[in-house]
Short mmCIF file of C-alpha atoms in Angstrom, two decimals:
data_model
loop_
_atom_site.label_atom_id
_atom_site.label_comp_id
_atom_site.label_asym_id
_atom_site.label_seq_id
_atom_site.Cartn_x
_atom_site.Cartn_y
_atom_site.Cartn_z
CA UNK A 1 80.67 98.89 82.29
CA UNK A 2 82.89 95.70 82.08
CA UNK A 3 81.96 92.37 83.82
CA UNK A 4 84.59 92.61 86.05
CA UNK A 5 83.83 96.55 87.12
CA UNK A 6 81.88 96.99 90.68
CA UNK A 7 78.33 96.34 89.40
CA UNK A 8 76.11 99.69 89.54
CA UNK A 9 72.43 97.76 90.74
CA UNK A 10 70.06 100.51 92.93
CA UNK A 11 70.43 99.12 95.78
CA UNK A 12 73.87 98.26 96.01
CA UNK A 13 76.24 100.21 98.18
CA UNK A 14 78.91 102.19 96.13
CA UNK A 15 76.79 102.23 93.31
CA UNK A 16 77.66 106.01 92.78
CA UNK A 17 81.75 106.08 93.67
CA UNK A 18 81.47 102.66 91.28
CA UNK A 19 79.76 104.50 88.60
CA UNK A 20 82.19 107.50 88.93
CA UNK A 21 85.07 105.18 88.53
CA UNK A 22 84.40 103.75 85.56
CA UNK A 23 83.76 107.16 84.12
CA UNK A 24 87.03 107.66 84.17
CA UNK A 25 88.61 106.80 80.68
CA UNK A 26 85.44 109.07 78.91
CA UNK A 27 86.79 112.02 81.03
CA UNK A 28 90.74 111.47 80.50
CA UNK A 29 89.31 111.23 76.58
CA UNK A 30 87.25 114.47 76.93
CA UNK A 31 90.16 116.03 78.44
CA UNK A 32 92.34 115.49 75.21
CA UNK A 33 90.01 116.13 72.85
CA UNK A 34 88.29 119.24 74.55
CA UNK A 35 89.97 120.33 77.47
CA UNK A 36 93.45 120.56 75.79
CA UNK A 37 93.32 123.49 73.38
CA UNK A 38 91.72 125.90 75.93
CA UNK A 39 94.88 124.77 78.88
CA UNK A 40 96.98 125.04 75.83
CA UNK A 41 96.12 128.85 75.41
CA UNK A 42 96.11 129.89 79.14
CA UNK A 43 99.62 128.13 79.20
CA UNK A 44 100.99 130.22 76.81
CA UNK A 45 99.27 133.76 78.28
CA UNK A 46 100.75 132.64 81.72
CA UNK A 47 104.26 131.68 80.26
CA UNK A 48 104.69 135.24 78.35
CA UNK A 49 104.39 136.79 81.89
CA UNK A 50 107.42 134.51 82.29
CA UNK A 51 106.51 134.15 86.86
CA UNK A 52 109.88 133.94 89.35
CA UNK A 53 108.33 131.04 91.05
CA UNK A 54 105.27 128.98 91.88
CA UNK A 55 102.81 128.50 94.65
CA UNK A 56 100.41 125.49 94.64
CA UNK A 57 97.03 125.83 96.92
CA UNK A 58 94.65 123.33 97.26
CA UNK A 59 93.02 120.71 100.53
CA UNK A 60 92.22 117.09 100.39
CA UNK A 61 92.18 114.88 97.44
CA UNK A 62 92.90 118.19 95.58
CA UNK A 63 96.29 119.12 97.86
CA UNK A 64 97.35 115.11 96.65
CA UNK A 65 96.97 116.66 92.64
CA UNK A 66 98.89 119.74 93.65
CA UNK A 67 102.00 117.40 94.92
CA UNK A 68 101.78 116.03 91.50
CA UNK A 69 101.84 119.48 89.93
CA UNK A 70 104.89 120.38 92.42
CA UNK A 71 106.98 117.32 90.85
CA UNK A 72 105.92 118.26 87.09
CA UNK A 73 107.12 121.85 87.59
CA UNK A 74 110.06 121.13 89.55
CA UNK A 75 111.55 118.11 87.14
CA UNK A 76 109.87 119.52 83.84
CA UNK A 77 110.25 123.29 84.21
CA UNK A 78 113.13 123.60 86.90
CA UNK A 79 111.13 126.09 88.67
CA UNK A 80 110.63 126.95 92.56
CA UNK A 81 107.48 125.48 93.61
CA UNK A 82 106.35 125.34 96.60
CA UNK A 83 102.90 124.47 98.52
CA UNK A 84 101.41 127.18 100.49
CA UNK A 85 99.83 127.31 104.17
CA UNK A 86 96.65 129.06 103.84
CA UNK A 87 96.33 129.80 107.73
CA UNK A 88 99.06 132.51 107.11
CA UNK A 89 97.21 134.56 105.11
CA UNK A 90 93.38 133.76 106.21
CA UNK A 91 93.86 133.12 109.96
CA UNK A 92 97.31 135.47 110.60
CA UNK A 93 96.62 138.19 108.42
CA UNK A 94 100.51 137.62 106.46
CA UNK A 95 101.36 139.94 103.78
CA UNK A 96 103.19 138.96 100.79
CA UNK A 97 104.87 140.18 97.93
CA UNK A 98 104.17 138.01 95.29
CA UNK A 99 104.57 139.97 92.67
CA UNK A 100 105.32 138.07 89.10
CA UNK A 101 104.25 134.58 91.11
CA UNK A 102 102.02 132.13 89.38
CA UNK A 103 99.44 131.09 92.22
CA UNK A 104 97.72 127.89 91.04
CA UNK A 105 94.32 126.98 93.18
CA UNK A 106 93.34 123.55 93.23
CA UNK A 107 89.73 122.38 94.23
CA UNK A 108 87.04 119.99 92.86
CA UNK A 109 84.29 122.41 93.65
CA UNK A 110 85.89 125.59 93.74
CA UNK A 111 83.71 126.79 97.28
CA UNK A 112 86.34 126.20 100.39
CA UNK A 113 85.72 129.84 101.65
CA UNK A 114 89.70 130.09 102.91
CA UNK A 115 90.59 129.25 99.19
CA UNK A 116 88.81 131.96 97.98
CA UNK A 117 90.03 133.98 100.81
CA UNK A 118 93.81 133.13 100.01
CA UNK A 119 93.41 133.53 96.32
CA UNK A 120 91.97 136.66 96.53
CA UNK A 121 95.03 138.13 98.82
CA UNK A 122 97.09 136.52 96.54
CA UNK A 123 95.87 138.33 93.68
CA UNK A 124 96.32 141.68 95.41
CA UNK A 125 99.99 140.57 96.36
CA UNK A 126 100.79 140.97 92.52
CA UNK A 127 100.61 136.81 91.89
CA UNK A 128 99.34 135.55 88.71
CA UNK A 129 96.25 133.34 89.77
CA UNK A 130 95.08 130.21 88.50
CA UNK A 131 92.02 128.45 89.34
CA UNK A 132 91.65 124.32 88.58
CA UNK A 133 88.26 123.27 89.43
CA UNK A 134 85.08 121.07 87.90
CA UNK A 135 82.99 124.10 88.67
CA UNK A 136 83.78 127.12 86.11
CA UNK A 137 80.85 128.76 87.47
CA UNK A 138 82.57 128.46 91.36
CA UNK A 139 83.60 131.55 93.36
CA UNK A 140 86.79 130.17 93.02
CA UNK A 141 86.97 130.75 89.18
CA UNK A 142 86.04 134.24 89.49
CA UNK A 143 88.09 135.11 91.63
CA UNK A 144 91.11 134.06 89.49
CA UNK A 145 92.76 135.60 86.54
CA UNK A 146 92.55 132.34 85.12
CA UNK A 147 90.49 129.02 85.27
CA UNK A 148 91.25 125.95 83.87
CA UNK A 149 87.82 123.27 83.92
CA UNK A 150 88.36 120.05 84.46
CA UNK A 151 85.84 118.61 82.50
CA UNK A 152 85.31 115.38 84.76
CA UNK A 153 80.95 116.18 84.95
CA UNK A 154 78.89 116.03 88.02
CA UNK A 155 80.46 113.98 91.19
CA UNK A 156 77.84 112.48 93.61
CA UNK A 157 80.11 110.02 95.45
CA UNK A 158 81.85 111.48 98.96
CA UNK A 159 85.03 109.77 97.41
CA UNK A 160 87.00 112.30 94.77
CA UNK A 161 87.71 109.66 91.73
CA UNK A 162 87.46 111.02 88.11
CA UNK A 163 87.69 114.55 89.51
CA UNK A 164 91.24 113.83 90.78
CA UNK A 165 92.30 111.77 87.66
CA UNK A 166 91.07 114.61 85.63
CA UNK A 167 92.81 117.34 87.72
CA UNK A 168 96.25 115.45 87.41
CA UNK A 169 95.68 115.23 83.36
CA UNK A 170 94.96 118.83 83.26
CA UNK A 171 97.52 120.01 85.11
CA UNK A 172 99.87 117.90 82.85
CA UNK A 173 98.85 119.05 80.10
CA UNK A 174 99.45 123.26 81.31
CA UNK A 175 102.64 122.22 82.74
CA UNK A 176 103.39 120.88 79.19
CA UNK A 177 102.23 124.04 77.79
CA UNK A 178 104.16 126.27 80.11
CA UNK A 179 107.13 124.68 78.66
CA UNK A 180 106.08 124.59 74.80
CA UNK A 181 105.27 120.62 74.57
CA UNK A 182 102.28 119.00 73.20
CA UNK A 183 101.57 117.08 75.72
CA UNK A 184 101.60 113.78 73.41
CA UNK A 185 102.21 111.47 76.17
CA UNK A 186 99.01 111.48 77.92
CA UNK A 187 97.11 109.76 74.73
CA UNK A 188 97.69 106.65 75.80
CA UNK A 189 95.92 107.17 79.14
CA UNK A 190 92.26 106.69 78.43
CA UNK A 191 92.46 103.43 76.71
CA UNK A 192 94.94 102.29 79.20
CA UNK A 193 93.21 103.65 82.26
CA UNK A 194 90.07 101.53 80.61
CA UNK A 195 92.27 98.06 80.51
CA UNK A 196 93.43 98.63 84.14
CA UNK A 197 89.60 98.91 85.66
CA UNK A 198 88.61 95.92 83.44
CA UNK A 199 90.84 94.16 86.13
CA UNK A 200 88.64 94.57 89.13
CA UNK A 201 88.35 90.98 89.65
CA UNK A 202 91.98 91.05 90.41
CA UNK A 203 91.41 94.59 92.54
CA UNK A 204 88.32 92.18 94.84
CA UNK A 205 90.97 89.40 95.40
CA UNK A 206 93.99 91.59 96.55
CA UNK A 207 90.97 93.34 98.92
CA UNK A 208 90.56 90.63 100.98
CA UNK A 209 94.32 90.74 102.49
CA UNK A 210 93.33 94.14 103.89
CA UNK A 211 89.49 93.13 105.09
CA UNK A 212 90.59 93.12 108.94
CA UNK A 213 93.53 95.12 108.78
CA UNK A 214 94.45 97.34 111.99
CA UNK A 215 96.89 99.62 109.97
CA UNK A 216 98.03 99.91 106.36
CA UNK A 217 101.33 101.81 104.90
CA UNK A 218 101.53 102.99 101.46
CA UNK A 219 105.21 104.47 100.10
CA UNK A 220 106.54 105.46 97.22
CA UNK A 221 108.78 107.93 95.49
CA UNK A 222 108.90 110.62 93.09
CA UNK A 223 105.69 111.29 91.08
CA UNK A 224 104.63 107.71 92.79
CA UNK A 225 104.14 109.88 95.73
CA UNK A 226 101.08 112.00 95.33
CA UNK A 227 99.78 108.78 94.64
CA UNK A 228 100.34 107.18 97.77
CA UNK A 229 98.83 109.87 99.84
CA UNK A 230 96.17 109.86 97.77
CA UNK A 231 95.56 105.52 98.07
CA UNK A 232 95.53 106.40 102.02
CA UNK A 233 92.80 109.20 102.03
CA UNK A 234 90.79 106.93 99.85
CA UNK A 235 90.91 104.12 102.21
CA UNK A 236 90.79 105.83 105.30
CA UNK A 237 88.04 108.03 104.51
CA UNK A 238 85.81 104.74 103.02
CA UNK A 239 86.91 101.89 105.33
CA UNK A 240 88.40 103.89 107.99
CA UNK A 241 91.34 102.05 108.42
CA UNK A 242 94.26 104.13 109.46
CA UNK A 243 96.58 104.56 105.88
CA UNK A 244 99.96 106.15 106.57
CA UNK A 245 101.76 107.35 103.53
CA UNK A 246 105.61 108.24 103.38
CA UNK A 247 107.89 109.18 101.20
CA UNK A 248 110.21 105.92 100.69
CA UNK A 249 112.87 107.97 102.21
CA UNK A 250 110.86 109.44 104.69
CA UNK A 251 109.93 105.81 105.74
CA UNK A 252 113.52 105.06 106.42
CA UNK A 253 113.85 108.29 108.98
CA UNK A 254 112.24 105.93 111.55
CA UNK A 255 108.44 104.87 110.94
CA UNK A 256 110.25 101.94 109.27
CA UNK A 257 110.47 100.44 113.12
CA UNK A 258 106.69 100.02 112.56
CA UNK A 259 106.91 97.41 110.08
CA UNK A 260 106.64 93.49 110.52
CA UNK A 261 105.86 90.57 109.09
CA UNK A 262 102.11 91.45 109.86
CA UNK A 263 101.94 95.04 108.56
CA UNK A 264 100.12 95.22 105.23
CA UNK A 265 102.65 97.73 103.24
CA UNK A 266 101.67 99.04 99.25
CA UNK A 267 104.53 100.04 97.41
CA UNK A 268 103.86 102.05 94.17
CA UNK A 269 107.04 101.71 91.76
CA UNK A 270 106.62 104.30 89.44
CA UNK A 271 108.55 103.01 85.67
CA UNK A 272 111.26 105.29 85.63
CA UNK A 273 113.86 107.32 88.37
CA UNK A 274 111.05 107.17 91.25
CA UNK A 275 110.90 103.39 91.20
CA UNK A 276 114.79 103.00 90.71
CA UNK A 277 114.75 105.33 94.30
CA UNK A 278 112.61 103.14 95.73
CA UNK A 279 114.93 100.18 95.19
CA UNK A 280 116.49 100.44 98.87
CA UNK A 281 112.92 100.77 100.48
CA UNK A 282 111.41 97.85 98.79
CA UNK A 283 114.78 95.60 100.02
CA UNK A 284 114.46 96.80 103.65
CA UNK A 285 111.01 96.06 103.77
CA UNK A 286 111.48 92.56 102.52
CA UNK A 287 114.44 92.28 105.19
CA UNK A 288 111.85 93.30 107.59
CA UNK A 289 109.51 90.21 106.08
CA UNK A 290 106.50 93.00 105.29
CA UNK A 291 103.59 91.99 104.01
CA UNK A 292 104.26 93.68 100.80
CA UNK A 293 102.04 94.44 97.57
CA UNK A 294 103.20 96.47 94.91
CA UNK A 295 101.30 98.82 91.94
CA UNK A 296 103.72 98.89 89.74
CA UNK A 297 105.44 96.93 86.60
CA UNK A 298 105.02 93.42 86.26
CA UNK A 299 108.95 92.43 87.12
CA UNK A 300 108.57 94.21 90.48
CA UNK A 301 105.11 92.64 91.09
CA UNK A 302 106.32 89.27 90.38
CA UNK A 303 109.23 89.94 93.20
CA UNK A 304 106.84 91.09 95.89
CA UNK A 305 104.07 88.62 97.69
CA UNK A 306 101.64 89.58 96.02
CA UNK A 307 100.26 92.99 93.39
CA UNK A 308 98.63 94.65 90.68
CA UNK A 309 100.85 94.96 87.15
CA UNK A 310 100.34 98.35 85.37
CA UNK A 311 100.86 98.68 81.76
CA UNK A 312 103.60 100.77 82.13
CA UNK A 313 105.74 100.20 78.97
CA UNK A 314 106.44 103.22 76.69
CA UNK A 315 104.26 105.31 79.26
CA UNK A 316 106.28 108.25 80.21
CA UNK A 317 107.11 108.56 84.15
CA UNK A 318 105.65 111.76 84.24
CA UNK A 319 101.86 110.56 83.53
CA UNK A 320 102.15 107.31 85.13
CA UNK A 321 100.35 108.79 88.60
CA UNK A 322 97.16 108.93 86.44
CA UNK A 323 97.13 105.21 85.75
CA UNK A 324 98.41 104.50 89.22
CA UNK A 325 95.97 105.71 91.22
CA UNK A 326 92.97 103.60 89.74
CA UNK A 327 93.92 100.42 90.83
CA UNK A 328 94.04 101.65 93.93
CA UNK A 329 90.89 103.32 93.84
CA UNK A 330 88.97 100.40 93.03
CA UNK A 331 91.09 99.01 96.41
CA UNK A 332 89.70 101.28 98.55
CA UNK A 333 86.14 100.57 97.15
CA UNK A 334 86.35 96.80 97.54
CA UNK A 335 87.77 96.96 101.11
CA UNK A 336 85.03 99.29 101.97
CA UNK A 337 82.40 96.63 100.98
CA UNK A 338 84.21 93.50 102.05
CA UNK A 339 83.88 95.55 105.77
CA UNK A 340 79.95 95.95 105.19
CA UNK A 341 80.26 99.98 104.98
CA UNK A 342 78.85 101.93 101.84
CA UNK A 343 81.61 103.72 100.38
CA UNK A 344 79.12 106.29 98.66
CA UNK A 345 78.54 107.74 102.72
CA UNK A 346 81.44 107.65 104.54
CA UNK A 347 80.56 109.11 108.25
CA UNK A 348 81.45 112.59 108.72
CA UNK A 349 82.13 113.79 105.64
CA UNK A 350 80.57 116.58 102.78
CA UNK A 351 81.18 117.13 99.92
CA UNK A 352 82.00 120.70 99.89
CA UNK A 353 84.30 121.00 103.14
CA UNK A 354 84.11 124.50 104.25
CA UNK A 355 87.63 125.19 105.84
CA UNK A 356 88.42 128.98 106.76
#
């Protein structure tokens, strides 16, 4: 682990979420060198079937990696996609025709019973079903028709980290497959994604803006957007501070009143059309005299107050949520500490949350 990584000592709070962390670039590597040929093949089965539309399931941390996988299909395949509401089918007893849909089941663990539940009645609807987990050996997987693993190794910490980075890389890389590419640009991730947490230094000094804040917002667009609701479970489920994500446009439909010159605001600029989107958001917030930090490039970093600069050059928009969300990661950790709580127990939480 580098010098400048959360230290991984016995006794030190974190230790675990720390260690998972900088696990990270060995698991985006494993991912590509291991992972890639098997999502390659199940790609290809699914896209002979040639589904109408798709149908994203997931909860939690693993709901954030779905919203990723809805942008992907939706700008990459020009497909339907939608994300489903479980309670329809496991607590009101819907019927569907989904005959010819592709059904794709995201979970770390692969053991939420109403998962299970939905992607069984999916199955007998006629859908195609797809399970991404880190458990091939989870009810979940055998259930499906399909299962994709994840590859990201045993995860201790209450905090989802590598699993999440590894579920957005292999969904990438099937979405890529669906439509015949090679998924080339996510090479550059695991060296990349090591440079960024070889930063943490700079991650501890940003944390101590947020150390007694009442309230954070975190906004972004396009694929930044997954990312943003995932940077506000992360903080709110290890420092408890309440994280609101939005949409950048969303933002401007009125929660924008919220903001003053005392409201910590994150802005992830995504490289590419997202951060271009996010142009009028990031000018009314400055209007508004926010107290604004941005993940992002360096040029829109060195316009806000303060930030974090990714190495985005020559990294393709679509993979950039993979790099994104570390930084912010390591955010979450550091705040947690700086406020004396352990972010390896955060009150009230499992690991396997057993929603029906």
């Amino acid at each position: 682990m580098s010098a400048t990584t959360p230290a991984q000592h016995s006794d030190q709070p974190g230790r675990i979420m720390s260690g998972e962390m900088a696990e990270q670039p060995a698991v985006l590597r494993r991912i590509l060198d291991e992972g890639a040929p098997r999502i390659r093949e199940i790609a290809e089965r699914i896209a002979a079937r040639n589904p109408r539309f798709v149908l994203l399931t997931a909860r939690g941390t693993s709901d954030n990696a779905a919203l990723y996988a809805k942008y992907l299909i939706e700008v990459l395949l020009g497909k339907p996609c939608g994300l489903t509401s479980m309670s329809t089918t496991t607590a009101y007893g819907a019927e569907q025709d989904l005959t010819d849909v592709l059904v794709i089941t995201v979970s770390q663990s692969g053991g939420s019973p109403d998962l299970v539940a939905s992607t069984e009645a999916a199955r007998e609807a006629g859908a195609i079903t797809l399970a991404v987990t880190n458990n091939p050996d989870s009810l979940l997987a055998a259930v499906s028709e399909f299962h994709i693993d994840v590859l990201a190794g045993p995860e201790n910490a209450l905090p989802a980290t590598k699993t999440y980075t590894a579920e957005l890389l292999a969904l990438y890389l099937f979405v890529e497959g669906l439509r015949g590419g090679d998924g080339a640009a996510a090479k550059v991730l695991p060296e990349l994604a090591q440079q960024i947490l070889d930063r943490g230094d700079e991650v501890k000094q940003l944390a101590g803006r947020y150390r007694f804040a009442e309230r954070m917002v975190i906004t972004s667009r396009g694929y930044g957007y997954p990312t943003a609701k995932e940077a506000a479970l992360k903080l709110m489920e290890t420092s408890y501070i309440p994280a609101l994500s939005y949409s950048g446009a969303d933002l401007l439909h009125g929660p924008l009143a919220m903001v003053d010159n005392i409201s910590p605001v994150i802005a992830i600029v995504t490289d590419g059309k997202g951060g271009q989107a996010l142009q009028p958001v990031l000018e009314r917030l400055r209007g508004r005299g926010a107290d604004l930090v941005v993940i992002g490039p360096q040029a829109e970093v060195d316009r806000a107050s303060a930030g974090f600069a990714l190495p985005t050059e020559g990294v393709a928009e679509e993979v950039q949520p993979i790099l994104e969300i570390l930084p912010l990661q390591l955010l979450a950790y550091e705040v947690t500490i700086a406020r004396g709580q352990d972010p390896d127990a955060p009150r009230a939480l499992a690991k396997v949350t057993e929603t029906r």
